[in-house]
Coordinates of C-alpha atoms and ligand atoms in Angstrom, one line a residue:
X1 CA -32.4 65.6 -22.6
X2 CA -32.0 62.5 -24.8
X3 CA -34.8 60.2 -23.7
X4 CA -34.9 56.6 -25.1
X5 CA -38.2 55.4 -26.3
X6 CA -39.9 52.5 -24.6
X7 CA -39.2 50.4 -27.8
X8 CA -35.5 51.2 -27.8
X9 CA -35.2 50.2 -24.1
X10 CA -36.9 46.9 -24.7
X11 CA -34.6 46.2 -27.7
X12 CA -31.6 46.9 -25.6
X13 CA -32.7 44.5 -22.8
X14 CA -33.4 41.8 -25.3
X15 CA -30.0 42.1 -26.9
X16 CA -28.3 42.1 -23.4
X17 CA -30.2 38.9 -22.5
X18 CA -29.2 37.5 -25.9
X19 CA -25.5 38.2 -25.2
X20 CA -25.6 36.7 -21.7
X21 CA -27.4 33.7 -23.0
X22 CA -24.8 33.4 -25.7
X23 CA -22.0 33.5 -23.1
X24 CA -23.8 30.8 -21.1
X25 CA -24.2 28.8 -24.2
X26 CA -20.5 29.2 -25.0
X27 CA -19.6 27.9 -21.5
X28 CA -21.9 25.0 -21.8
X29 CA -20.5 24.1 -25.2
X30 CA -16.9 24.3 -23.9
X31 CA -17.9 22.1 -20.9
X32 CA -19.5 19.6 -23.2
X33 CA -16.4 19.6 -25.3
X34 CA -14.2 19.0 -22.3
X35 CA -16.5 16.3 -21.0
X36 CA -16.2 14.5 -24.3
X37 CA -12.4 14.1 -23.9
X38 CA -10.8 12.7 -27.0
X39 CA -14.2 12.3 -28.7
X40 CA -16.7 9.5 -29.2
X41 CA -14.6 7.3 -31.4
X42 CA -11.7 7.4 -28.9
X43 CA -14.1 6.6 -26.0
X44 CA -15.5 3.7 -27.9
X45 CA -11.9 2.4 -28.4
X46 CA -11.2 2.8 -24.7
X47 CA -14.3 0.9 -23.6
X48 CA -13.7 -1.8 -26.2
X49 CA -10.4 -2.5 -24.4
X50 CA -12.4 -3.4 -21.3
X51 CA -11.3 -0.1 -19.7
X52 CA -13.4 2.7 -18.1
X53 CA -13.1 6.3 -19.1
X54 CA -11.1 8.7 -16.9
X55 CA -14.4 10.4 -15.7
X56 CA -16.2 7.1 -15.0
X57 CA -13.3 6.1 -12.7
X58 CA -13.6 9.3 -10.7
X59 CA -17.4 8.9 -10.5
X60 CA -17.0 5.3 -9.1
X61 CA -14.4 6.4 -6.6
X62 CA -16.1 9.5 -5.1
X63 CA -19.3 9.9 -3.2
X64 CA -22.1 10.9 -5.7
X65 CA -22.1 14.6 -6.5
X66 CA -19.0 15.4 -4.5
X67 CA -16.5 16.0 -7.3
X68 CA -15.2 19.5 -7.9
X69 CA -13.1 19.7 -11.0
X70 CA -10.1 22.0 -11.3
X71 CA -8.5 23.4 -14.4
X72 CA -11.0 21.9 -16.9
X73 CA -10.1 24.3 -19.6
X74 CA -6.3 23.9 -19.5
X75 CA -4.7 23.1 -22.9
X76 CA -1.2 22.7 -24.0
X77 CA 0.5 25.5 -25.9
X78 CA 2.7 23.5 -28.2
X79 CA 3.0 23.5 -32.0
X80 CA 5.6 20.7 -32.6
X81 CA 4.6 17.9 -35.0
X82 CA 1.1 19.2 -35.5
X83 CA 0.3 19.3 -31.8
X84 CA -1.4 22.7 -32.4
X85 CA -4.2 20.8 -34.1
X86 CA -4.6 18.5 -31.1
X87 CA -5.4 21.0 -28.4
X88 CA -8.0 19.4 -26.2
X89 CA -9.5 20.8 -22.9
X90 CA -8.1 19.1 -19.7
X91 CA -4.9 18.3 -21.7
X92 CA -5.5 14.6 -21.0
X93 CA -5.9 14.6 -17.2
X94 CA -8.9 15.2 -15.1
X95 CA -8.1 16.8 -11.8
X96 CA -10.1 17.8 -8.7
X97 CA -11.3 16.9 -5.3
X98 CA -14.3 15.2 -3.6
X99 CA -15.2 12.9 -0.9
X100 CA -14.9 9.2 -0.2
X101 CA -17.2 8.2 2.6
X102 CA -17.4 11.9 3.6
X103 CA -13.7 12.4 3.7
X104 CA -11.7 14.8 1.5
X105 CA -9.7 13.2 -1.3
X106 CA -7.7 14.7 -4.2
X107 CA -7.8 12.8 -7.4
X108 CA -6.3 12.9 -10.9
X109 CA -7.3 10.6 -13.7
X110 CA -5.3 10.4 -16.9
X111 CA -7.5 10.4 -20.0
X112 CA -6.1 7.9 -22.6
X113 CA -8.5 9.2 -25.2
X114 CA -6.6 12.5 -25.4
X115 CA -3.1 12.0 -26.9
X116 CA -2.9 8.6 -25.2
X117 CA -3.0 10.2 -21.8
X118 CA 0.6 11.3 -22.5
X119 CA 2.2 13.8 -20.0
X120 CA 3.2 17.2 -21.3
X121 CA 4.0 20.4 -19.5
X122 CA 0.3 21.6 -18.9
X123 CA -0.8 18.0 -18.0
X124 CA 2.0 17.8 -15.4
X125 CA 1.2 21.2 -14.0
X126 CA -2.3 20.2 -13.3
X127 CA -1.1 17.2 -11.3
X128 CA 1.5 19.1 -9.4
X129 CA -0.9 21.8 -8.4
X130 CA -3.3 19.2 -7.2
X131 CA -0.6 17.5 -5.1
X132 CA 0.4 20.9 -3.6
X133 CA -3.2 21.5 -2.6
X134 CA -3.5 18.0 -1.1
X135 CA -0.4 18.5 1.0
X136 CA -1.5 22.0 2.1
X137 CA -5.0 20.7 3.1
X138 CA -3.8 17.4 4.5
X139 CA -5.8 14.9 2.3
X140 CA -4.8 11.7 0.4
X141 CA -4.0 11.8 -3.4
X142 CA -5.4 9.0 -5.6
X143 CA -4.0 8.9 -9.1
X144 CA -5.5 6.9 -12.0
X145 CA -2.6 6.1 -14.3
X146 CA -3.5 5.4 -18.0
X147 CA -0.9 7.0 -20.1
X148 CA 1.6 6.5 -23.0
X149 CA 4.2 8.3 -20.9
X150 CA 6.2 11.4 -21.7
X151 CA 4.4 13.3 -24.5
X152 CA 6.9 12.8 -27.3
X153 CA 6.2 16.1 -29.1
X154 CA 6.9 18.1 -25.9
X155 CA 10.4 16.8 -25.5
X156 CA 12.3 17.8 -22.4
X157 CA 9.2 19.7 -21.0
X158 CA 7.6 16.3 -20.5
X159 CA 10.5 14.9 -18.7
X160 CA 10.7 18.0 -16.5
X161 CA 7.0 17.4 -15.7
X162 CA 7.8 14.0 -14.4
X163 CA 10.6 15.4 -12.3
X164 CA 8.1 17.9 -10.8
X165 CA 5.8 15.1 -9.9
X166 CA 8.5 12.9 -8.4
X167 CA 9.8 15.5 -6.1
X168 CA 6.3 16.2 -4.8
X169 CA 5.7 12.4 -4.3
X170 CA 8.8 12.4 -2.1
X171 CA 8.0 15.5 -0.2
X172 CA 4.4 14.3 0.4
X173 CA 5.6 10.9 1.5
X174 CA 4.8 10.5 5.2
X175 CA 2.5 13.5 5.2
X176 CA -0.5 12.4 3.2
X177 CA -1.3 8.9 1.9
X178 CA -0.6 8.5 -1.8
X179 CA -2.3 5.7 -3.8
X180 CA -1.7 4.9 -7.5
X181 CA -4.3 3.0 -9.4
X182 CA -2.8 1.6 -12.7
X183 CA -5.6 1.2 -15.2
X184 CA -3.7 1.1 -18.5
X185 CA -0.1 1.5 -19.6
X186 CA 2.5 3.0 -17.2
X187 CA 5.9 2.7 -19.0
X188 CA 9.4 4.1 -19.0
X189 CA 10.4 6.6 -16.3
X190 CA 6.7 7.2 -15.7
X191 CA 6.5 4.1 -13.5
X192 CA 8.5 5.9 -10.8
X193 CA 5.7 8.1 -9.6
X194 CA 3.5 5.1 -8.7
X195 CA 6.6 3.4 -7.2
X196 CA 7.2 6.5 -5.0
X197 CA 3.6 6.4 -3.7
X198 CA 2.5 4.3 -0.7
X199 CA 0.2 1.8 -2.5
X200 CA 0.0 0.6 -6.1
X201 CA -3.3 -1.0 -7.1
X202 CA -3.4 -2.8 -10.5
X203 CA -6.2 -4.3 -12.6
X204 CA -6.0 -7.7 -14.1
X205 CA -5.5 -7.9 -17.9
X206 CA -5.7 -4.1 -18.6
X207 CA -2.8 -2.6 -16.7
X208 CA 0.9 -2.9 -17.1
X209 CA 4.1 -1.3 -15.7
X210 CA 7.6 -1.6 -17.0
X211 CA 10.7 0.5 -17.4
X212 CA 11.4 -0.9 -20.9
X213 CA 8.9 -2.6 -23.1
X214 CA 8.9 -6.0 -24.8
X215 CA 10.6 -4.7 -28.0
X216 CA 13.5 -3.1 -26.2
X217 CA 13.9 -6.1 -23.9
X218 CA 14.1 -8.3 -27.0
X219 CA 16.7 -6.2 -28.7
X220 CA 18.9 -5.8 -25.6
X221 CA 18.7 -9.2 -23.9
X222 CA 17.1 -11.3 -26.6
X223 CA 14.3 -12.3 -24.2
X224 CA 10.8 -12.8 -25.4
X225 CA 8.1 -11.4 -23.1
X226 CA 4.5 -10.3 -23.6
X227 CA 3.2 -7.1 -22.0
X228 CA 1.5 -9.2 -19.4
X229 CA 4.6 -11.3 -18.6
X230 CA 6.8 -8.3 -18.4
X231 CA 4.6 -6.0 -16.3
X232 CA 1.0 -7.2 -15.9
X233 CA -0.9 -7.3 -12.6
X234 CA 0.0 -11.0 -12.0
X235 CA 3.7 -10.3 -12.5
X236 CA 3.8 -7.3 -10.2
X237 CA 1.6 -8.9 -7.5
X238 CA 3.5 -12.2 -7.3
X239 CA 7.0 -11.7 -8.6
X240 CA 8.2 -8.1 -8.1
X241 CA 5.9 -7.1 -5.3
X242 CA 5.3 -3.7 -7.0
X243 CA 1.5 -4.1 -6.8
X244 CA 0.0 -4.1 -3.3
X245 CA -3.6 -4.9 -4.4
X246 CA -5.1 -6.3 -7.6
X247 CA -8.7 -5.9 -8.8
X248 CA -10.2 -8.4 -11.3
X249 CA -11.6 -5.3 -13.0
X250 CA -11.5 -1.6 -12.5
X251 CA -14.6 -1.6 -10.4
X252 CA -13.0 -4.0 -8.0
X253 CA -9.8 -2.0 -8.0
X254 CA -11.7 1.1 -7.0
X255 CA -13.5 -0.8 -4.2
X256 CA -10.1 -1.9 -2.9
X257 CA -8.9 1.7 -2.8
X258 CA -12.0 2.6 -0.8
X259 CA -11.4 -0.3 1.6
X260 CA -7.8 0.8 2.0
X261 CA -8.8 4.4 2.7
X262 CA -11.2 3.2 5.4
X263 CA -8.1 2.3 7.6
X264 CA -6.1 5.4 6.9
X265 CA -6.0 8.9 8.5
X266 CA -6.1 11.8 6.0
X267 CA -2.6 12.9 7.0
X268 CA 0.2 12.3 9.5
X269 CA -1.3 14.7 12.1
X270 CA -4.5 12.8 12.4
X271 CA -5.3 9.5 14.1
X272 CA -6.7 6.7 11.9
X273 CA -10.5 6.6 11.7
X274 CA -12.4 4.6 14.3
X275 CA -15.2 2.4 13.1
X276 CA -18.1 1.2 15.2
X277 CA -17.6 -2.5 15.3
X278 CA -19.5 -3.1 18.5
X279 CA -22.3 -4.9 16.8
X280 CA -20.1 -7.5 15.4
X281 CA -20.9 -10.9 16.9
X282 CA -19.9 -14.5 16.5
X283 CA -16.4 -14.8 18.0
X284 CA -15.5 -18.4 19.0
X285 CA -12.2 -17.6 20.5
X286 CA -11.8 -21.1 22.0
X287 CA -10.9 -22.3 18.5
X288 CA -7.6 -20.4 18.9
X289 CA -6.5 -22.9 21.5
X290 CA -6.2 -25.7 19.0
X291 CA -4.8 -24.0 15.9
X292 CA -1.1 -24.4 16.6
X293 CA -0.2 -28.1 16.0
X294 CA 1.7 -29.9 18.8
X295 CA 4.4 -31.0 16.4
X296 CA 6.7 -28.0 16.0
X297 CA 7.4 -29.0 12.4
X298 CA 3.8 -29.1 11.3
X299 CA 2.6 -26.0 9.3
X300 CA -0.6 -24.1 9.9
X301 CA -2.1 -21.0 8.4
X302 CA -1.4 -17.9 10.4
X303 CA -4.5 -16.2 8.8
X304 CA -6.6 -18.6 10.9
X305 CA -5.3 -16.8 13.9
X306 CA -5.4 -13.2 12.5
X307 CA -9.0 -13.6 11.3
X308 CA -10.2 -14.7 14.8
X309 CA -8.3 -12.0 16.7
X310 CA -9.3 -8.9 14.6
X311 CA -12.8 -7.4 14.5
X312 CA -14.7 -9.9 12.4
X313 CA -14.6 -9.1 8.7
X314 CA -12.1 -6.4 9.2
X315 CA -8.8 -7.6 7.6
X316 CA -7.4 -6.2 4.3
X317 CA -4.4 -8.2 3.3
X318 CA -1.7 -6.3 1.3
X319 CA 0.7 -7.9 -1.2
X320 CA -1.1 -11.2 -0.6
X321 CA 0.7 -13.2 -3.3
X322 CA 4.2 -11.8 -2.8
X323 CA 6.7 -13.1 -0.2
X324 CA 3.9 -15.2 1.2
X325 CA 6.1 -16.3 4.1
X326 CA 5.1 -13.1 5.7
X327 CA 1.6 -11.6 6.0
X328 CA 0.9 -7.9 6.1
X329 CA -2.4 -6.1 6.2
X330 CA -4.7 -3.7 8.0
X331 CA -7.2 -4.9 10.6
X332 CA -9.2 -3.4 13.4
X333 CA -9.3 -4.1 17.1
X334 CA -12.4 -2.8 18.8
X335 CA -12.9 -0.5 15.8
X336 CA -9.3 0.9 15.9
X337 CA -7.2 0.4 12.8
X338 CA -4.0 -1.6 13.2
X339 CA -1.3 -2.8 10.9
X340 CA -0.6 -6.5 11.1
X341 CA 2.7 -8.2 10.4
X342 CA 2.8 -12.0 10.8
X343 CA 5.1 -14.9 9.9
X344 CA 3.3 -17.5 7.8
X345 CA 4.5 -21.0 9.0
X346 CA 2.8 -22.7 6.0
X347 CA 5.2 -21.0 3.5
X348 CA 9.0 -21.7 4.0
X349 CA 8.2 -22.5 7.6
X350 CA 7.7 -18.8 8.1
X351 CA 11.5 -18.1 7.7
X352 CA 12.5 -14.5 6.9
X353 CA 14.1 -14.0 3.5
X354 CA 15.0 -10.9 1.5
X355 CA 11.6 -10.3 0.0
X356 CA 9.7 -10.9 3.3
X357 CA 12.0 -8.5 5.2
X358 CA 11.6 -5.7 2.7
X359 CA 7.8 -6.3 2.4
X360 CA 7.3 -6.0 6.1
X361 CA 9.8 -3.2 6.6
X362 CA 8.1 -0.8 4.2
X363 CA 4.7 -1.6 5.6
X364 CA 5.8 -0.9 9.2
X365 CA 7.3 2.4 8.1
X366 CA 4.0 3.3 6.4
X367 CA 2.0 2.5 9.6
X368 CA 4.5 4.4 11.8
X369 CA 4.2 7.5 9.5
X370 CA 0.4 7.5 9.8
X371 CA -0.1 6.7 13.5
X372 CA -1.3 3.1 12.9
X373 CA -0.4 0.7 15.8
X374 CA 1.5 -2.4 14.7
X375 CA 0.5 -5.9 15.9
X376 CA 3.0 -8.7 15.2
X377 CA 2.3 -12.4 15.2
X378 CA 5.5 -14.5 15.5
X379 CA 6.2 -18.0 14.4
X380 CA 9.7 -17.8 12.9
X381 CA 12.4 -20.4 12.7
X382 CA 15.1 -17.9 11.6
X383 CA 16.4 -16.3 8.5
X384 CA 16.3 -18.4 5.4
X385 CA 19.8 -20.0 4.8
X386 CA 21.4 -20.3 1.4
X387 CA 23.9 -18.9 -1.1
X388 CA 21.2 -17.2 -3.0
X389 CA 20.0 -15.3 0.1
X390 CA 23.5 -14.4 1.3
X391 CA 24.7 -13.3 -2.2
X392 CA 21.7 -11.1 -2.7
X393 CA 22.1 -9.4 0.6
X394 CA 19.9 -10.9 3.3
X395 CA 22.2 -9.1 5.7
X396 CA 21.2 -5.6 4.5
X397 CA 17.6 -6.5 3.7
X398 CA 17.1 -8.2 7.0
X399 CA 18.6 -5.1 8.6
X400 CA 15.8 -3.0 7.0
X401 CA 13.2 -4.9 9.1
X402 CA 15.2 -4.3 12.3
X403 CA 15.5 -0.6 11.4
X404 CA 11.7 -0.3 10.7
X405 CA 10.7 -1.9 14.0
X406 CA 13.3 0.0 16.1
X407 CA 12.5 3.3 14.4
X408 CA 8.7 3.0 14.8
X409 CA 7.2 5.0 17.7
X410 CA 3.5 3.9 17.2
X411 CA 2.1 1.4 19.7
X412 CA 3.7 -1.9 19.1
X413 CA 2.2 -5.2 20.3
X414 CA 3.5 -8.7 19.7
X415 CA 2.1 -12.3 20.1
X416 CA 4.5 -15.2 19.9
X417 CA 2.4 -18.2 18.9
X418 CA 5.2 -20.8 18.4
X419 CA 8.8 -20.4 17.3
X420 CA 10.8 -17.3 18.0
X421 CA 14.3 -18.4 17.3
X422 CA 17.6 -16.6 17.2
X423 CA 18.1 -13.2 15.4
X424 CA 14.6 -13.5 13.9
X425 CA 13.2 -13.5 17.5
X426 CA 14.8 -10.1 18.0
X427 CA 13.7 -8.8 14.7
X428 CA 10.1 -9.7 14.8
X429 CA 8.8 -7.0 17.2
X430 CA 10.7 -8.1 20.3
X431 CA 10.8 -6.0 23.5
X432 CA 14.5 -5.4 22.7
X433 CA 13.5 -3.2 19.8
X434 CA 11.3 -1.1 22.1
X435 CA 8.0 -2.9 21.7
X436 CA 5.3 -1.9 24.2
X437 CA 3.6 -5.1 25.1
X438 CA 4.6 -8.7 24.2
X439 CA 2.6 -11.8 24.8
X440 CA 3.5 -15.5 24.3
X441 CA 1.2 -18.5 24.0
X442 CA 2.1 -21.6 26.1
X443 CA 3.2 -23.2 22.8
X444 CA 5.9 -20.5 22.3
X445 CA 9.5 -21.5 22.0
X446 CA 11.8 -18.5 22.6
X447 CA 15.4 -19.8 22.1
X448 CA 18.6 -19.4 20.1
X449 CA 17.5 -22.3 17.9
X450 CA 15.4 -25.4 17.6
X451 CA 16.1 -28.5 19.7
X452 CA 17.6 -30.6 16.9
X453 CA 20.1 -27.9 15.7
X454 CA 21.1 -27.1 19.3
X455 CA 21.8 -30.7 20.2
X456 CA 23.8 -31.3 17.1
X457 CA 26.1 -28.4 17.9
X458 CA 26.3 -28.9 21.7
X459 CA 26.7 -32.7 21.7
X460 CA 28.5 -33.4 18.5
X461 CA 31.2 -35.5 20.1
X462 CA 28.8 -37.4 22.4
X463 CA 26.6 -38.2 19.4
X464 CA 29.5 -39.4 17.3
X465 CA 30.7 -41.7 20.0
X466 CA 27.2 -43.0 21.0
X467 CA 26.2 -46.6 20.2
X468 CA 22.6 -45.7 19.6
X469 CA 22.8 -42.2 18.1
X470 CA 19.0 -42.0 17.5
X471 CA 18.1 -42.7 21.2
X472 CA 20.6 -40.3 22.5
X473 CA 19.4 -37.6 20.0
X474 CA 15.8 -38.1 21.1
X475 CA 16.8 -38.0 24.8
X476 CA 18.9 -34.8 24.4
X477 CA 16.3 -33.1 22.2
X478 CA 13.6 -33.7 24.8
X479 CA 15.8 -32.4 27.5
X480 CA 16.7 -29.3 25.5
X481 CA 13.1 -28.7 24.5
X482 CA 12.0 -29.1 28.2
X483 CA 14.6 -26.6 29.3
X484 CA 14.6 -24.0 26.5
X485 CA 11.7 -24.4 24.0
X486 CA 9.1 -22.6 26.1
X487 CA 8.1 -19.0 26.9
X488 CA 9.0 -19.1 30.6
X489 CA 12.7 -18.3 30.5
X490 CA 12.0 -15.2 28.5
X491 CA 9.0 -14.4 30.8
X492 CA 11.2 -14.6 33.9
X493 CA 13.5 -12.0 32.4
X494 CA 10.6 -9.7 31.4
X495 CA 11.3 -10.2 27.7
X496 CA 7.7 -10.9 27.3
X497 CA 5.0 -9.3 29.4
X498 CA 2.7 -12.3 29.9
X499 CA 2.1 -15.9 28.8
X500 CA -1.6 -16.0 27.8
X501 CA -4.1 -18.6 26.6
X502 CA -4.6 -18.4 22.9
X503 CA -8.3 -17.7 23.4
X504 CA -7.5 -14.6 25.5
X505 CA -5.5 -13.0 22.7
X506 CA -8.1 -10.7 21.3
X507 CA -9.1 -9.3 24.7
X508 CA -5.5 -9.0 25.9
X509 CA -4.6 -7.0 22.7
X510 CA -7.6 -4.7 23.0
X511 CA -6.7 -4.1 26.7
X512 CA -3.1 -3.5 25.8
X513 CA -3.9 -1.1 23.0
X514 CA -6.2 1.2 25.0
X515 CA -3.6 3.0 27.1
X516 CA -1.1 2.9 24.3
X517 CA -3.4 5.1 22.1
X518 CA -2.1 7.9 24.4
X519 CA 1.5 7.0 23.7
X520 CA 4.0 9.8 23.2
X521 CA 7.5 9.0 22.3
X522 CA 10.2 11.6 21.5
X523 CA 13.5 10.8 20.0
X524 CA 16.6 13.0 19.5
X525 CA 16.2 15.4 16.5
X526 CA 18.1 14.4 13.4
X527 CA 17.8 15.0 9.7
X528 CA 17.0 11.4 9.1
X529 CA 18.3 8.0 9.8
X530 CA 20.3 5.9 7.3
X531 CA 18.1 2.9 6.4
X532 CA 20.2 0.1 4.9
X533 CA 18.7 0.5 1.5
Ligands
HXC1 C1 2.4 11.4 -27.6 C2 1.2 9.4 -27.6 C3 2.1 8.8 -26.7 C4 3.2 9.6 -26.3 C5 0.6 7.4 -27.2 N1 0.3 8.5 -27.9 N2 1.7 7.6 -26.5 N3 1.3 10.7 -28.0 N4 3.3 10.9 -26.7 N5 4.1 9.1 -25.4 C6 -0.8 8.7 -28.8 C7 -0.7 7.9 -30.1 O1 0.1 8.5 -31.0 C8 -2.2 7.8 -30.5 O2 -2.5 9.0 -31.1 C9 -2.9 7.7 -29.2 O3 -2.0 8.3 -28.2 C10 -3.3 6.4 -28.7 O4 -2.2 5.5 -28.8 P1 -2.2 4.1 -29.6 O5 -0.8 3.8 -29.9 O6 -3.2 4.2 -30.7 O7 -2.8 3.2 -28.5 P2 -2.5 1.7 -28.1 O8 -2.5 0.9 -29.4 O9 -3.4 1.2 -27.1 O10 -1.0 1.6 -27.6 C11 -0.7 2.2 -26.3 C12 0.8 2.4 -26.1 C13 1.5 3.1 -27.4 C14 1.4 1.0 -26.0 C15 1.1 3.1 -24.8 O11 0.7 4.2 -27.6 C16 2.9 3.4 -27.1 O12 3.8 2.6 -27.2 N6 3.1 4.7 -26.9 C17 4.5 5.2 -26.6 C18 5.0 4.8 -25.3 C19 6.3 5.4 -25.0 O13 7.3 5.0 -25.5 N7 6.3 6.5 -24.2 C20 7.5 7.1 -23.8 C21 7.9 6.4 -22.6 S1 9.4 7.1 -21.9 P3 -3.6 9.1 -32.3 O14 -3.6 10.5 -32.7 O15 -3.1 8.2 -33.3 O16 -4.9 8.7 -31.7 C22 8.8 8.0 -20.7 C23 9.9 8.8 -20.1 C24 9.4 9.3 -18.8 O17 7.7 8.1 -20.5 C25 10.6 9.8 -18.1 C26 10.4 10.3 -16.7 C27 11.6 10.7 -16.0

């Protein structure tokens, strides 16, 4: 028998320990390398631009200690243009999952310090795997976009990677909420993944999105434009409407994402999260009785009403600076999330134009997809007249809003505060589009049009022949207003469910919402409708 001496056995143990320690050390070294991204110099450059690192962004978003990283050691396998000398763990995107206020969230964060966050085959695969898991497990995806776009050295493989992401964005749409946070460049075709997601959050001064950059624009159209002018946060929040929310810095952008998530269910099969708002005090609802001015031409701020009706401090306005003639946002009624759509009489008298119609329509479709009841506040004189609006298609864009309201099966409640004229009355969450419960204030005017326009059409000849046109006009206008500019004709026909005191609005809406939370509405099966795009 070949017996090992005590000494030999001890030596063997030590060398085994050595080799397992070596393996542990090797892993720790690789982790360290991965955590360092593109290296200290590149991180310094990133921070000097006023940006955070990809990992800092994830840390700020997720509950402390909740992040599980996936595919940390993925690297590309490409040799073109010296790329084999730039093989870095993560391949320029950190992926994984964690929790935000205890709820499961999938997150990817592009790392600009590695090849400019550019997207190649391996980078794209990490994102698509994450999206597949998010859909499978029914949780939102948040993407931090900080990238030079398609990785030039990987050619068509990079483009294919974008295609693989786009198709998943579309398939996940309406199943899980998708939020894009732009925290650096997002250029070329790369902008279309954020555009396909539900919400785009941008950061002032450090983020920009455009299909073609300033140099190409200059060479093609001769126009001079800075990065900021072409696609910065202020451009996209006020002119194009691409950005739904804007943070003054990345920390604020991330806080906005968290606030947004607090109103959303994790997926389309869940109800939105209830919040205990029972301890909120300080409602002075009588103030509502005097907000609408007695002169129908006088503007007022619809936010003054919204803020008094929703649970105090629970209103997150979306696309605040874009198409300001309509207000959209999330609120809560007795703790239950709602989506709010409201005409804004202080901008364009609250008239519906192209941008307002599209803004509200997409929001309504989001709420409907994710079981969020819609509450509409109406003060609308009609669609905005003019060549510009007609030539640019107010007909098809206005139709989008009708489509969205009519298609929505979530609970739908409406409050008419003042004007509800003509086609716009029908569009703005009327009973005729299958709304569930509609209220009007005593100041409501539900009519084909305002008194002045109606009198001019109906009494054109009489006015032309009158000795004192002004007196006759005033008399006829008063008569018309008395007869038609009120809520009672519509109430008699059941087109509204009740005329209520303004100060009763909050309680009436809460009472109306309660049974509707059990609402089940089935429509005939079809592949999909044909929204007038
Ligand atoms: C490979 C890239 C890259 C890219 C940047 N880098 N973009 N590498 N592919 N697309 C690398 C740079 O070479 C550099 O590497 C490092 O990232 C940092 O970039 P800098 O230029 O030093 O940074 P900065 O000065 O901040 O400028 C950022 C930038 C610029 C404006 C984004 O890098 C840029 O213009 N990049 C190209 C943008 C672009 O045209 N992308 C293709 C878009 S078309 P080193 O080694 O020097 O540190 C597209 C099609 C998608 O994306 C189609 C989808 C269907």
